[in-house]
Structures are given as structure tokens and as C-alpha cells.
Amino acid sequence: MPMEKLTLSFDIIGGNFIAAGEASSATKAALRKIGLSNDIIRRVSICMYEGEINQVIHGGGGKAVIEVDERRVAITLTDGGPGIPDVSKALEEGFSTATNEIREQGFGAGMGLPNMKRYSDEFEIISKPGEGTTVVMSIRF
Amino acid sequence: MKLSDVREILSASVMCGEERLSEEVLSVCGSDLMSDVLAFVKDQSVLLTGLMNQQVVRTAEMMDMKCIVFVRGKTPEPDVVTLANQRGLTVMSTMHRMYEACGRLYSGGLV
Ligand SMILES: Nc1ncnc2c1ncn2[C@@H]1O[C@H](COP(=O)(O)OP(=O)(O)OP(=O)(O)O)[C@@H](O)[C@H]1O
Ligand SMILES: [Mg+2]
């Protein structure tokens, strides 16, 4: 599909609810520019935005790297936050450790990770308590 | 249905995007939980919500929506409206509660 390869990299700031989503927004604009289809762009947007929000809320901030090649868009989200004690539990729809304060901001449905899994073609979480979390997703053309 | 019909059905006031009221809309989503909104990848065009922060705008942007309607007469901070306008989103505010606003649009033909 796209002729050019592309790599984008962002620092995500933990706890900042106002800036949250800026990296996803910039990614979306960049993918538009290289001419990816609306369907692909929307799936990447959902996956990345959910991941970015998780880094802001749960992960204490982190790094997001987006790589586009001739086959896929890959999203790698890394943080040095508290990690996830039970990953399979975290992947269940409705599971959330979000506080009431977070819920009042519109998050904490426990749907973020399930959404990311559903809309990506490849999905992997590597996480250990105390060592942070890495989420790798790819969306194939 | 056009955005101008949405405004009429909800007796809404338009906070930005007046110039885009002739755009067509197909379906509506009403929620205060953003991941709920993100869970359905159909062509939703209007987001009804009682939540009023930047993340409402981001969510609508990620989903390629056209319009955000704040229910229960809520008006967001100016910077939320500014962000929405930058992203090409129309913003409205209606006095109706969520349930009523959804019902009116549903009866009007939006699903
Ligand atoms: N980067 C992360 N670091 C630490 N914990 C995480 C991280 N991402 C997710 N979690 C844990 O996994 C749980 C489930 O995440 P998920 O995104 O599915 O739901 P949520 O963020 O709580 O709510 P929603 O995404 O619906 O707003 C979180 O509540 C949190 O406990
Ligand atoms: Mg989440």
C-alpha cells in the first residue's frame, strides 16, 4: 500500500489528561498524509489512543513508536510504570483498576485492552509488576 | 439527516462548526465512557455525552465523527471547543437529558 516507510516516536506524559491523545492525533494525521485507507487509519487510531490513555492513566507515561512498512503499521508502547500483575485478567472486558476520579473523566470501563486486541491483527503484552509494561500491536494491510 | 436537523430536533445551540451544518450524518452514539464509544467501528457521526473534557474530542476525532452534542445543558470550557473546531468537529449543547436526546434522534431516523 504506502510507498514510503515511516517511523514516528513520541514521549507520553503520565497523568496529563489534557495532552493525552496528542500522539495518537499526530499519528493519525501522518498516516493520512501517506495515503493509508480510512479503515486502517481508524483501527490504528483506536489501538494507539487506548494504549496512549493507558500509559497516561496507569503506566506513569512512556514511549510510543509507530512503524509503517509495506505490510503493516506496528505500534509499540513501552512504560516503566507499575506493570500488570495478572495480564489475562486485565484483558477481560470490564476489568479495571481505575479510580472513581478516572471514571469521572470517562475512562475505566475496562474496555481499552479488549478494544486493542480486537482491532489489531497482532497483539502482545509483556508486563511484570514493578518492571513496567510493553504492548506491541500491528495492523496489517 | 443533516447536522442542521440534529440541531433542530434537539433544540441545540451550536458552539462551533456552524458552517458544517449541511453535512450528512448516519448514526449516533451516546455514552459517558470513551472506551465504550471506541468499541464500535461503524460509521458513527454524532457523539452524545455528558462528559466535557478534551478526551471527548479526541475520541470523536479517532472515530472520524462529525459532531459532539453535550447533553443536559452543559457547556464545555472554551479550549475544548477550540480543539474540536481545529479537528473539524461541530459542537452543540442541548438542554435535553441523554435518554431524551437519544430518543428524539432515534425517532427522527438516526440509529
Ligand atoms: N500500561 C499499563 N500499566 C499498568 N497497568 C495497566 C496498563 N494498561 C492497562 N493496565 C491495567 O489493566 C487494566 C485494564 O486496562 P483497560 O485499558 O482494558 O481498561 P481501563 O483502562 O481500566 O478502562 P478503559 O480502557 O475502558 O477506559 C487497567 O485498569 C489497569 O489495571
Ligand atoms: Mg484503558
PDB file of C-alpha atoms and ligand atoms in Angstrom:
ATOM      1  CA  MET A   1       0.000   0.000   0.000  1.00  0.00           C
ATOM      2  CA  PRO A   2       2.061   3.015   1.082  1.00  0.00           C
ATOM      3  CA  MET A   3       5.182   3.643  -0.946  1.00  0.00           C
ATOM      4  CA  GLU A   4       7.154   5.209   1.863  1.00  0.00           C
ATOM      5  CA  LYS A   5       8.254   3.721   5.121  1.00  0.00           C
ATOM      6  CA  LEU A   6       7.626   5.802   8.169  1.00  0.00           C
ATOM      7  CA  THR A   7       8.722   5.817  11.794  1.00  0.00           C
ATOM      8  CA  LEU A   8       7.227   8.074  14.423  1.00  0.00           C
ATOM      9  CA  SER A   9       8.191   8.313  18.062  1.00  0.00           C
ATOM     10  CA  PHE A  10       6.506  10.113  20.964  1.00  0.00           C
ATOM     11  CA  ASP A  11       7.065  10.645  24.660  1.00  0.00           C
ATOM     12  CA  ILE A  12       3.809  10.202  26.550  1.00  0.00           C
ATOM     13  CA  ILE A  13       3.487  12.188  29.753  1.00  0.00           C
ATOM     14  CA  GLY A  14       1.976  10.364  32.711  1.00  0.00           C
ATOM     15  CA  GLY A  15      -1.078  11.822  34.439  1.00  0.00           C
ATOM     16  CA  ASN A  16      -1.615  14.595  31.915  1.00  0.00           C
ATOM     17  CA  PHE A  17      -5.228  14.314  30.881  1.00  0.00           C
ATOM     18  CA  ILE A  18      -5.198  17.377  28.697  1.00  0.00           C
ATOM     19  CA  ALA A  19      -2.278  16.375  26.485  1.00  0.00           C
ATOM     20  CA  ALA A  20      -3.384  12.727  26.399  1.00  0.00           C
ATOM     21  CA  GLY A  21      -4.229  11.727  22.856  1.00  0.00           C
ATOM     22  CA  GLU A  22      -1.932  14.223  21.146  1.00  0.00           C
ATOM     23  CA  ALA A  23       0.425  11.478  19.969  1.00  0.00           C
ATOM     24  CA  SER A  24      -2.488   9.496  18.543  1.00  0.00           C
ATOM     25  CA  SER A  25      -3.781  12.589  16.849  1.00  0.00           C
ATOM     26  CA  ALA A  26      -0.385  13.349  15.272  1.00  0.00           C
ATOM     27  CA  THR A  27      -0.069   9.723  14.164  1.00  0.00           C
ATOM     28  CA  LYS A  28      -3.464   9.822  12.542  1.00  0.00           C
ATOM     29  CA  ALA A  29      -2.527  12.952  10.583  1.00  0.00           C
ATOM     30  CA  ALA A  30       0.767  11.373   9.441  1.00  0.00           C
ATOM     31  CA  LEU A  31      -0.967   8.188   8.256  1.00  0.00           C
ATOM     32  CA  ARG A  32      -3.488  10.266   6.309  1.00  0.00           C
ATOM     33  CA  LYS A  33      -0.629  12.028   4.605  1.00  0.00           C
ATOM     34  CA  ILE A  34       0.936   8.817   3.311  1.00  0.00           C
ATOM     35  CA  GLY A  35      -2.418   7.732   1.978  1.00  0.00           C
ATOM     36  CA  LEU A  36      -3.452   4.739   4.085  1.00  0.00           C
ATOM     37  CA  SER A  37      -7.103   3.698   3.859  1.00  0.00           C
ATOM     38  CA  ASN A  38      -9.667   5.083   6.307  1.00  0.00           C
ATOM     39  CA  ASP A  39     -10.331   1.629   7.733  1.00  0.00           C
ATOM     40  CA  ILE A  40      -6.661   1.022   8.544  1.00  0.00           C
ATOM     41  CA  ILE A  41      -6.243   4.512   9.949  1.00  0.00           C
ATOM     42  CA  ARG A  42      -9.249   4.140  12.223  1.00  0.00           C
ATOM     43  CA  ARG A  43      -8.082   0.802  13.588  1.00  0.00           C
ATOM     44  CA  VAL A  44      -4.596   2.172  14.225  1.00  0.00           C
ATOM     45  CA  SER A  45      -6.133   5.240  15.861  1.00  0.00           C
ATOM     46  CA  ILE A  46      -8.287   3.210  18.245  1.00  0.00           C
ATOM     47  CA  CYS A  47      -5.420   0.890  19.204  1.00  0.00           C
ATOM     48  CA  MET A  48      -2.950   3.666  19.731  1.00  0.00           C
ATOM     49  CA  TYR A  49      -5.322   6.007  21.556  1.00  0.00           C
ATOM     50  CA  GLU A  50      -6.407   3.293  24.005  1.00  0.00           C
ATOM     51  CA  GLY A  51      -2.749   2.429  24.587  1.00  0.00           C
ATOM     52  CA  GLU A  52      -1.736   6.053  24.984  1.00  0.00           C
ATOM     53  CA  ILE A  53      -4.522   6.652  27.510  1.00  0.00           C
ATOM     54  CA  ASN A  54      -3.459   3.559  29.448  1.00  0.00           C
ATOM     55  CA  GLN A  55       0.088   4.881  29.596  1.00  0.00           C
ATOM     56  CA  VAL A  56      -1.193   8.220  30.875  1.00  0.00           C
ATOM     57  CA  ILE A  57      -3.589   6.736  33.446  1.00  0.00           C
ATOM     58  CA  HIS A  58      -1.942   3.503  34.553  1.00  0.00           C
ATOM     59  CA  GLY A  59       1.621   3.470  33.273  1.00  0.00           C
ATOM     60  CA  GLY A  60       3.020   6.762  34.546  1.00  0.00           C
ATOM     61  CA  GLY A  61       3.801   7.832  30.985  1.00  0.00           C
ATOM     62  CA  GLY A  62       6.073   6.154  28.476  1.00  0.00           C
ATOM     63  CA  LYS A  63       7.102   5.946  24.877  1.00  0.00           C
ATOM     64  CA  ALA A  64       5.149   5.226  21.712  1.00  0.00           C
ATOM     65  CA  VAL A  65       6.818   4.128  18.462  1.00  0.00           C
ATOM     66  CA  ILE A  66       4.882   3.701  15.213  1.00  0.00           C
ATOM     67  CA  GLU A  67       6.466   1.978  12.234  1.00  0.00           C
ATOM     68  CA  VAL A  68       4.916   1.671   8.809  1.00  0.00           C
ATOM     69  CA  ASP A  69       6.303  -0.621   6.138  1.00  0.00           C
ATOM     70  CA  GLU A  70       4.852  -2.246   3.025  1.00  0.00           C
ATOM     71  CA  ARG A  71       2.941  -4.817   5.061  1.00  0.00           C
ATOM     72  CA  ARG A  72       1.661  -3.203   8.229  1.00  0.00           C
ATOM     73  CA  VAL A  73       1.525  -0.479  10.839  1.00  0.00           C
ATOM     74  CA  ALA A  74       3.248  -1.556  14.060  1.00  0.00           C
ATOM     75  CA  ILE A  75       2.638   0.221  17.364  1.00  0.00           C
ATOM     76  CA  THR A  76       4.974  -0.323  20.303  1.00  0.00           C
ATOM     77  CA  LEU A  77       4.069   1.227  23.655  1.00  0.00           C
ATOM     78  CA  THR A  78       6.574   0.986  26.485  1.00  0.00           C
ATOM     79  CA  ASP A  79       6.317   2.306  30.004  1.00  0.00           C
ATOM     80  CA  GLY A  80       8.209   1.918  33.258  1.00  0.00           C
ATOM     81  CA  GLY A  81       5.076   2.016  35.398  1.00  0.00           C
ATOM     82  CA  PRO A  82       3.739  -0.436  37.991  1.00  0.00           C
ATOM     83  CA  GLY A  83       3.151  -3.254  35.491  1.00  0.00           C
ATOM     84  CA  ILE A  84       0.156  -5.604  35.336  1.00  0.00           C
ATOM     85  CA  PRO A  85       0.069  -8.416  37.934  1.00  0.00           C
ATOM     86  CA  ASP A  86      -2.408 -10.588  36.016  1.00  0.00           C
ATOM     87  CA  VAL A  87      -2.397  -9.908  32.291  1.00  0.00           C
ATOM     88  CA  SER A  88      -5.148 -12.374  31.378  1.00  0.00           C
ATOM     89  CA  LYS A  89      -7.428 -10.760  33.976  1.00  0.00           C
ATOM     90  CA  ALA A  90      -6.599  -7.283  32.605  1.00  0.00           C
ATOM     91  CA  LEU A  91      -7.643  -8.476  29.163  1.00  0.00           C
ATOM     92  CA  GLU A  92     -11.167  -9.377  30.315  1.00  0.00           C
ATOM     93  CA  GLU A  93     -13.892  -6.986  29.223  1.00  0.00           C
ATOM     94  CA  GLY A  94     -14.904  -4.852  32.184  1.00  0.00           C
ATOM     95  CA  PHE A  95     -11.806  -5.418  34.310  1.00  0.00           C
ATOM     96  CA  SER A  96     -10.423  -2.117  35.524  1.00  0.00           C
ATOM     97  CA  THR A  97      -8.440  -0.752  38.447  1.00  0.00           C
ATOM     98  CA  ALA A  98      -9.306   2.848  37.522  1.00  0.00           C
ATOM     99  CA  THR A  99     -10.278   5.098  40.426  1.00  0.00           C
ATOM    100  CA  ASN A 100     -13.569   6.991  40.647  1.00  0.00           C
ATOM    101  CA  GLU A 101     -11.711  10.125  39.675  1.00  0.00           C
ATOM    102  CA  ILE A 102     -10.618   8.455  36.437  1.00  0.00           C
ATOM    103  CA  ARG A 103     -14.131   7.168  35.796  1.00  0.00           C
ATOM    104  CA  GLU A 104     -15.462  10.700  36.080  1.00  0.00           C
ATOM    105  CA  GLN A 105     -13.082  11.574  33.231  1.00  0.00           C
ATOM    106  CA  GLY A 106     -14.733   8.972  31.004  1.00  0.00           C
ATOM    107  CA  PHE A 107     -12.288   6.089  31.431  1.00  0.00           C
ATOM    108  CA  GLY A 108     -12.292   2.874  33.429  1.00  0.00           C
ATOM    109  CA  ALA A 109     -14.818   0.796  31.515  1.00  0.00           C
ATOM    110  CA  GLY A 110     -12.233  -1.961  31.284  1.00  0.00           C
ATOM    111  CA  MET A 111     -12.623  -1.979  27.521  1.00  0.00           C
ATOM    112  CA  GLY A 112      -9.316  -0.500  26.423  1.00  0.00           C
ATOM    113  CA  LEU A 113      -7.198  -3.652  26.187  1.00  0.00           C
ATOM    114  CA  PRO A 114     -10.090  -5.710  24.706  1.00  0.00           C
ATOM    115  CA  ASN A 115     -10.573  -2.991  22.069  1.00  0.00           C
ATOM    116  CA  MET A 116      -6.859  -3.013  21.252  1.00  0.00           C
ATOM    117  CA  LYS A 117      -6.876  -6.772  20.906  1.00  0.00           C
ATOM    118  CA  ARG A 118      -9.982  -6.773  18.726  1.00  0.00           C
ATOM    119  CA  TYR A 119      -8.822  -4.108  16.305  1.00  0.00           C
ATOM    120  CA  SER A 120      -5.247  -5.264  15.821  1.00  0.00           C
ATOM    121  CA  ASP A 121      -4.065  -8.288  13.837  1.00  0.00           C
ATOM    122  CA  GLU A 122      -1.225  -8.993  16.200  1.00  0.00           C
ATOM    123  CA  PHE A 123      -1.321  -8.136  19.884  1.00  0.00           C
ATOM    124  CA  GLU A 124       1.119  -8.868  22.675  1.00  0.00           C
ATOM    125  CA  ILE A 125       1.582  -7.583  26.229  1.00  0.00           C
ATOM    126  CA  ILE A 126       4.746  -8.078  28.183  1.00  0.00           C
ATOM    127  CA  SER A 127       4.370  -6.915  31.749  1.00  0.00           C
ATOM    128  CA  LYS A 128       5.778  -7.635  35.164  1.00  0.00           C
ATOM    129  CA  PRO A 129       4.881  -5.954  38.438  1.00  0.00           C
ATOM    130  CA  GLY A 130       7.468  -3.312  39.189  1.00  0.00           C
ATOM    131  CA  GLU A 131       9.030  -3.517  35.747  1.00  0.00           C
ATOM    132  CA  GLY A 132       6.560  -1.743  33.535  1.00  0.00           C
ATOM    133  CA  THR A 133       4.503  -2.726  30.538  1.00  0.00           C
ATOM    134  CA  THR A 134       5.135  -3.127  26.830  1.00  0.00           C
ATOM    135  CA  VAL A 135       2.271  -3.509  24.382  1.00  0.00           C
ATOM    136  CA  VAL A 136       3.033  -4.433  20.772  1.00  0.00           C
ATOM    137  CA  MET A 137       0.298  -4.309  18.150  1.00  0.00           C
ATOM    138  CA  SER A 138       0.214  -4.475  14.411  1.00  0.00           C
ATOM    139  CA  ILE A 139      -2.441  -3.752  11.858  1.00  0.00           C
ATOM    140  CA  ARG A 140      -1.836  -5.470   8.505  1.00  0.00           C
ATOM    141  CA  PHE A 141      -2.801  -4.078   5.104  1.00  0.00           C
TER     142      PHE A 141
ATOM    143  CA  MET B   1     -30.302  13.583   8.176  1.00  0.00           C
ATOM    144  CA  LYS B   2     -28.126  16.660   8.269  1.00  0.00           C
ATOM    145  CA  LEU B   3     -26.383  18.240  11.240  1.00  0.00           C
ATOM    146  CA  SER B   4     -28.869  21.094  10.938  1.00  0.00           C
ATOM    147  CA  ASP B   5     -31.678  18.565  11.565  1.00  0.00           C
ATOM    148  CA  VAL B   6     -29.855  17.320  14.646  1.00  0.00           C
ATOM    149  CA  ARG B   7     -29.713  20.875  15.921  1.00  0.00           C
ATOM    150  CA  GLU B   8     -33.418  21.328  15.267  1.00  0.00           C
ATOM    151  CA  ILE B   9     -34.552  18.010  16.793  1.00  0.00           C
ATOM    152  CA  LEU B  10     -32.526  18.677  19.949  1.00  0.00           C
ATOM    153  CA  SER B  11     -33.226  22.439  20.053  1.00  0.00           C
ATOM    154  CA  ALA B  12     -29.473  22.666  20.426  1.00  0.00           C
ATOM    155  CA  SER B  13     -27.237  25.688  20.361  1.00  0.00           C
ATOM    156  CA  VAL B  14     -24.182  25.465  18.132  1.00  0.00           C
ATOM    157  CA  MET B  15     -20.865  26.297  19.796  1.00  0.00           C
ATOM    158  CA  CYS B  16     -18.660  25.814  16.753  1.00  0.00           C
ATOM    159  CA  GLY B  17     -18.868  24.479  13.208  1.00  0.00           C
ATOM    160  CA  GLU B  18     -21.944  26.455  12.099  1.00  0.00           C
ATOM    161  CA  GLU B  19     -20.522  26.297   8.572  1.00  0.00           C
ATOM    162  CA  ARG B  20     -20.625  22.495   8.576  1.00  0.00           C
ATOM    163  CA  LEU B  21     -24.330  22.061   9.428  1.00  0.00           C
ATOM    164  CA  SER B  22     -25.165  20.851   5.919  1.00  0.00           C
ATOM    165  CA  GLU B  23     -23.070  17.671   6.426  1.00  0.00           C
ATOM    166  CA  GLU B  24     -24.943  14.356   6.410  1.00  0.00           C
ATOM    167  CA  VAL B  25     -24.947  12.163   9.496  1.00  0.00           C
ATOM    168  CA  LEU B  26     -25.863   8.486   9.666  1.00  0.00           C
ATOM    169  CA  SER B  27     -25.692   7.218  13.203  1.00  0.00           C
ATOM    170  CA  VAL B  28     -25.371   8.315  16.794  1.00  0.00           C
ATOM    171  CA  CYS B  29     -23.569   7.023  19.832  1.00  0.00           C
ATOM    172  CA  GLY B  30     -24.452   8.141  23.361  1.00  0.00           C
ATOM    173  CA  SER B  31     -22.047   7.410  26.215  1.00  0.00           C
ATOM    174  CA  ASP B  32     -20.014   8.854  29.063  1.00  0.00           C
ATOM    175  CA  LEU B  33     -17.398   6.118  28.787  1.00  0.00           C
ATOM    176  CA  MET B  34     -14.953   6.684  25.978  1.00  0.00           C
ATOM    177  CA  SER B  35     -13.824   3.067  25.553  1.00  0.00           C
ATOM    178  CA  ASP B  36     -17.468   2.192  25.007  1.00  0.00           C
ATOM    179  CA  VAL B  37     -17.548   4.619  22.118  1.00  0.00           C
ATOM    180  CA  LEU B  38     -14.310   3.215  20.752  1.00  0.00           C
ATOM    181  CA  ALA B  39     -15.663  -0.338  20.845  1.00  0.00           C
ATOM    182  CA  PHE B  40     -17.912   0.037  17.813  1.00  0.00           C
ATOM    183  CA  VAL B  41     -16.293   0.690  14.496  1.00  0.00           C
ATOM    184  CA  LYS B  42     -19.296   1.547  12.447  1.00  0.00           C
ATOM    185  CA  ASP B  43     -19.673   4.921  10.845  1.00  0.00           C
ATOM    186  CA  GLN B  44     -20.892   6.853  13.806  1.00  0.00           C
ATOM    187  CA  SER B  45     -21.200  10.523  13.135  1.00  0.00           C
ATOM    188  CA  VAL B  46     -22.584  12.089  16.293  1.00  0.00           C
ATOM    189  CA  LEU B  47     -21.409  11.601  19.869  1.00  0.00           C
ATOM    190  CA  LEU B  48     -23.877  12.486  22.630  1.00  0.00           C
ATOM    191  CA  THR B  49     -22.222  12.814  26.014  1.00  0.00           C
ATOM    192  CA  GLY B  50     -22.474  14.374  29.442  1.00  0.00           C
ATOM    193  CA  LEU B  51     -18.693  14.378  29.776  1.00  0.00           C
ATOM    194  CA  MET B  52     -16.874  17.589  28.994  1.00  0.00           C
ATOM    195  CA  ASN B  53     -13.134  17.188  28.665  1.00  0.00           C
ATOM    196  CA  GLN B  54     -10.544  17.094  25.864  1.00  0.00           C
ATOM    197  CA  GLN B  55     -10.796  13.326  25.669  1.00  0.00           C
ATOM    198  CA  VAL B  56     -14.327  13.550  24.319  1.00  0.00           C
ATOM    199  CA  VAL B  57     -12.905  15.484  21.389  1.00  0.00           C
ATOM    200  CA  ARG B  58     -10.009  13.050  20.968  1.00  0.00           C
ATOM    201  CA  THR B  59     -12.382  10.106  20.959  1.00  0.00           C
ATOM    202  CA  ALA B  60     -14.637  11.706  18.353  1.00  0.00           C
ATOM    203  CA  GLU B  61     -11.555  12.536  16.302  1.00  0.00           C
ATOM    204  CA  MET B  62     -10.225   8.961  16.420  1.00  0.00           C
ATOM    205  CA  MET B  63     -13.606   7.676  15.244  1.00  0.00           C
ATOM    206  CA  ASP B  64     -13.889  10.201  12.384  1.00  0.00           C
ATOM    207  CA  MET B  65     -17.080  11.615  13.864  1.00  0.00           C
ATOM    208  CA  LYS B  66     -18.570  14.904  12.766  1.00  0.00           C
ATOM    209  CA  CYS B  67     -20.335  16.275  15.781  1.00  0.00           C
ATOM    210  CA  ILE B  68     -20.335  16.248  19.586  1.00  0.00           C
ATOM    211  CA  VAL B  69     -23.528  17.115  21.441  1.00  0.00           C
ATOM    212  CA  PHE B  70     -23.254  17.918  25.141  1.00  0.00           C
ATOM    213  CA  VAL B  71     -26.452  16.957  26.950  1.00  0.00           C
ATOM    214  CA  ARG B  72     -28.212  18.439  29.997  1.00  0.00           C
ATOM    215  CA  GLY B  73     -27.371  21.993  29.013  1.00  0.00           C
ATOM    216  CA  LYS B  74     -23.686  21.546  29.734  1.00  0.00           C
ATOM    217  CA  THR B  75     -21.173  23.857  28.156  1.00  0.00           C
ATOM    218  CA  PRO B  76     -17.525  22.820  27.997  1.00  0.00           C
ATOM    219  CA  GLU B  77     -14.506  25.037  28.591  1.00  0.00           C
ATOM    220  CA  PRO B  78     -13.522  27.215  25.628  1.00  0.00           C
ATOM    221  CA  ASP B  79     -10.324  25.223  24.973  1.00  0.00           C
ATOM    222  CA  VAL B  80     -12.372  22.049  24.500  1.00  0.00           C
ATOM    223  CA  VAL B  81     -14.469  23.825  21.865  1.00  0.00           C
ATOM    224  CA  THR B  82     -11.331  25.262  20.252  1.00  0.00           C
ATOM    225  CA  LEU B  83      -9.766  21.799  19.977  1.00  0.00           C
ATOM    226  CA  ALA B  84     -12.965  20.422  18.448  1.00  0.00           C
ATOM    227  CA  ASN B  85     -13.103  23.223  15.921  1.00  0.00           C
ATOM    228  CA  GLN B  86      -9.455  22.620  14.942  1.00  0.00           C
ATOM    229  CA  ARG B  87     -10.350  18.983  14.277  1.00  0.00           C
ATOM    230  CA  GLY B  88     -13.286  19.944  12.090  1.00  0.00           C
ATOM    231  CA  LEU B  89     -15.883  18.840  14.630  1.00  0.00           C
ATOM    232  CA  THR B  90     -19.161  20.654  15.154  1.00  0.00           C
ATOM    233  CA  VAL B  91     -20.079  21.164  18.814  1.00  0.00           C
ATOM    234  CA  MET B  92     -23.618  21.596  20.118  1.00  0.00           C
ATOM    235  CA  SER B  93     -25.259  21.814  23.509  1.00  0.00           C
ATOM    236  CA  THR B  94     -28.813  20.683  24.249  1.00  0.00           C
ATOM    237  CA  MET B  95     -30.963  21.046  27.373  1.00  0.00           C
ATOM    238  CA  HIS B  96     -32.288  17.511  26.924  1.00  0.00           C
ATOM    239  CA  ARG B  97     -31.021  14.669  29.085  1.00  0.00           C
ATOM    240  CA  MET B  98     -29.107  11.834  27.439  1.00  0.00           C
ATOM    241  CA  TYR B  99     -32.101   9.477  27.367  1.00  0.00           C
ATOM    242  CA  GLU B 100     -34.388  12.047  25.864  1.00  0.00           C
ATOM    243  CA  ALA B 101     -31.848  13.303  23.342  1.00  0.00           C
ATOM    244  CA  CYS B 102     -31.187   9.746  22.128  1.00  0.00           C
ATOM    245  CA  GLY B 103     -34.928   9.068  21.891  1.00  0.00           C
ATOM    246  CA  ARG B 104     -35.574  12.158  19.846  1.00  0.00           C
ATOM    247  CA  LEU B 105     -32.804  11.399  17.364  1.00  0.00           C
ATOM    248  CA  TYR B 106     -33.857   7.756  17.130  1.00  0.00           C
ATOM    249  CA  SER B 107     -37.440   8.767  16.341  1.00  0.00           C
ATOM    250  CA  GLY B 108     -36.030  11.199  13.830  1.00  0.00           C
ATOM    251  CA  GLY B 109     -34.379   8.338  11.948  1.00  0.00           C
ATOM    252  CA  LEU B 110     -30.856   8.185  13.312  1.00  0.00           C
ATOM    253  CA  VAL B 111     -29.779   4.783  14.611  1.00  0.00           C
TER     254      VAL B 111
HETATM  255  N1  LIG C   1       0.275   0.491  30.851  1.00  0.00           N
HETATM  256  C1  LIG C   1      -0.306  -0.066  31.925  1.00  0.00           C
HETATM  257  N2  LIG C   1       0.371  -0.093  33.113  1.00  0.00           N
HETATM  258  C2  LIG C   1      -0.177  -0.657  34.218  1.00  0.00           C
HETATM  259  N3  LIG C   1      -1.416  -1.200  34.236  1.00  0.00           N
HETATM  260  C3  LIG C   1      -2.125  -1.220  33.091  1.00  0.00           C
HETATM  261  C4  LIG C   1      -1.620  -0.647  31.882  1.00  0.00           C
HETATM  262  N4  LIG C   1      -2.546  -0.812  30.918  1.00  0.00           N
HETATM  263  C5  LIG C   1      -3.588  -1.430  31.490  1.00  0.00           C
HETATM  264  N5  LIG C   1      -3.349  -1.689  32.810  1.00  0.00           N
HETATM  265  C6  LIG C   1      -4.222  -2.405  33.754  1.00  0.00           C
HETATM  266  O1  LIG C   1      -5.170  -3.179  33.030  1.00  0.00           O
HETATM  267  C7  LIG C   1      -6.500  -2.769  33.358  1.00  0.00           C
HETATM  268  C8  LIG C   1      -7.389  -2.906  32.141  1.00  0.00           C
HETATM  269  O2  LIG C   1      -7.000  -1.959  31.134  1.00  0.00           O
HETATM  270  P1  LIG C   1      -8.084  -1.463  30.076  1.00  0.00           P
HETATM  271  O3  LIG C   1      -7.438  -0.468  29.199  1.00  0.00           O
HETATM  272  O4  LIG C   1      -8.696  -2.650  29.452  1.00  0.00           O
HETATM  273  O5  LIG C   1      -9.190  -0.781  30.994  1.00  0.00           O
HETATM  274  P2  LIG C   1      -9.158   0.630  31.725  1.00  0.00           P
HETATM  275  O6  LIG C   1      -8.009   1.442  31.243  1.00  0.00           O
HETATM  276  O7  LIG C   1      -9.199   0.386  33.182  1.00  0.00           O
HETATM  277  O8  LIG C   1     -10.528   1.266  31.270  1.00  0.00           O
HETATM  278  P3  LIG C   1     -10.874   1.823  29.767  1.00  0.00           P
HETATM  279  O9  LIG C   1      -9.712   1.493  28.903  1.00  0.00           O
HETATM  280  O10 LIG C   1     -12.113   1.117  29.375  1.00  0.00           O
HETATM  281  O11 LIG C   1     -11.073   3.283  29.933  1.00  0.00           O
HETATM  282  C9  LIG C   1      -6.362  -1.372  33.903  1.00  0.00           C
HETATM  283  O12 LIG C   1      -7.429  -0.987  34.738  1.00  0.00           O
HETATM  284  C10 LIG C   1      -5.030  -1.462  34.646  1.00  0.00           C
HETATM  285  O13 LIG C   1      -5.201  -2.083  35.882  1.00  0.00           O
HETATM  286 MG    MG C   2      -7.705   1.678  29.189  1.00  0.00          MG
END
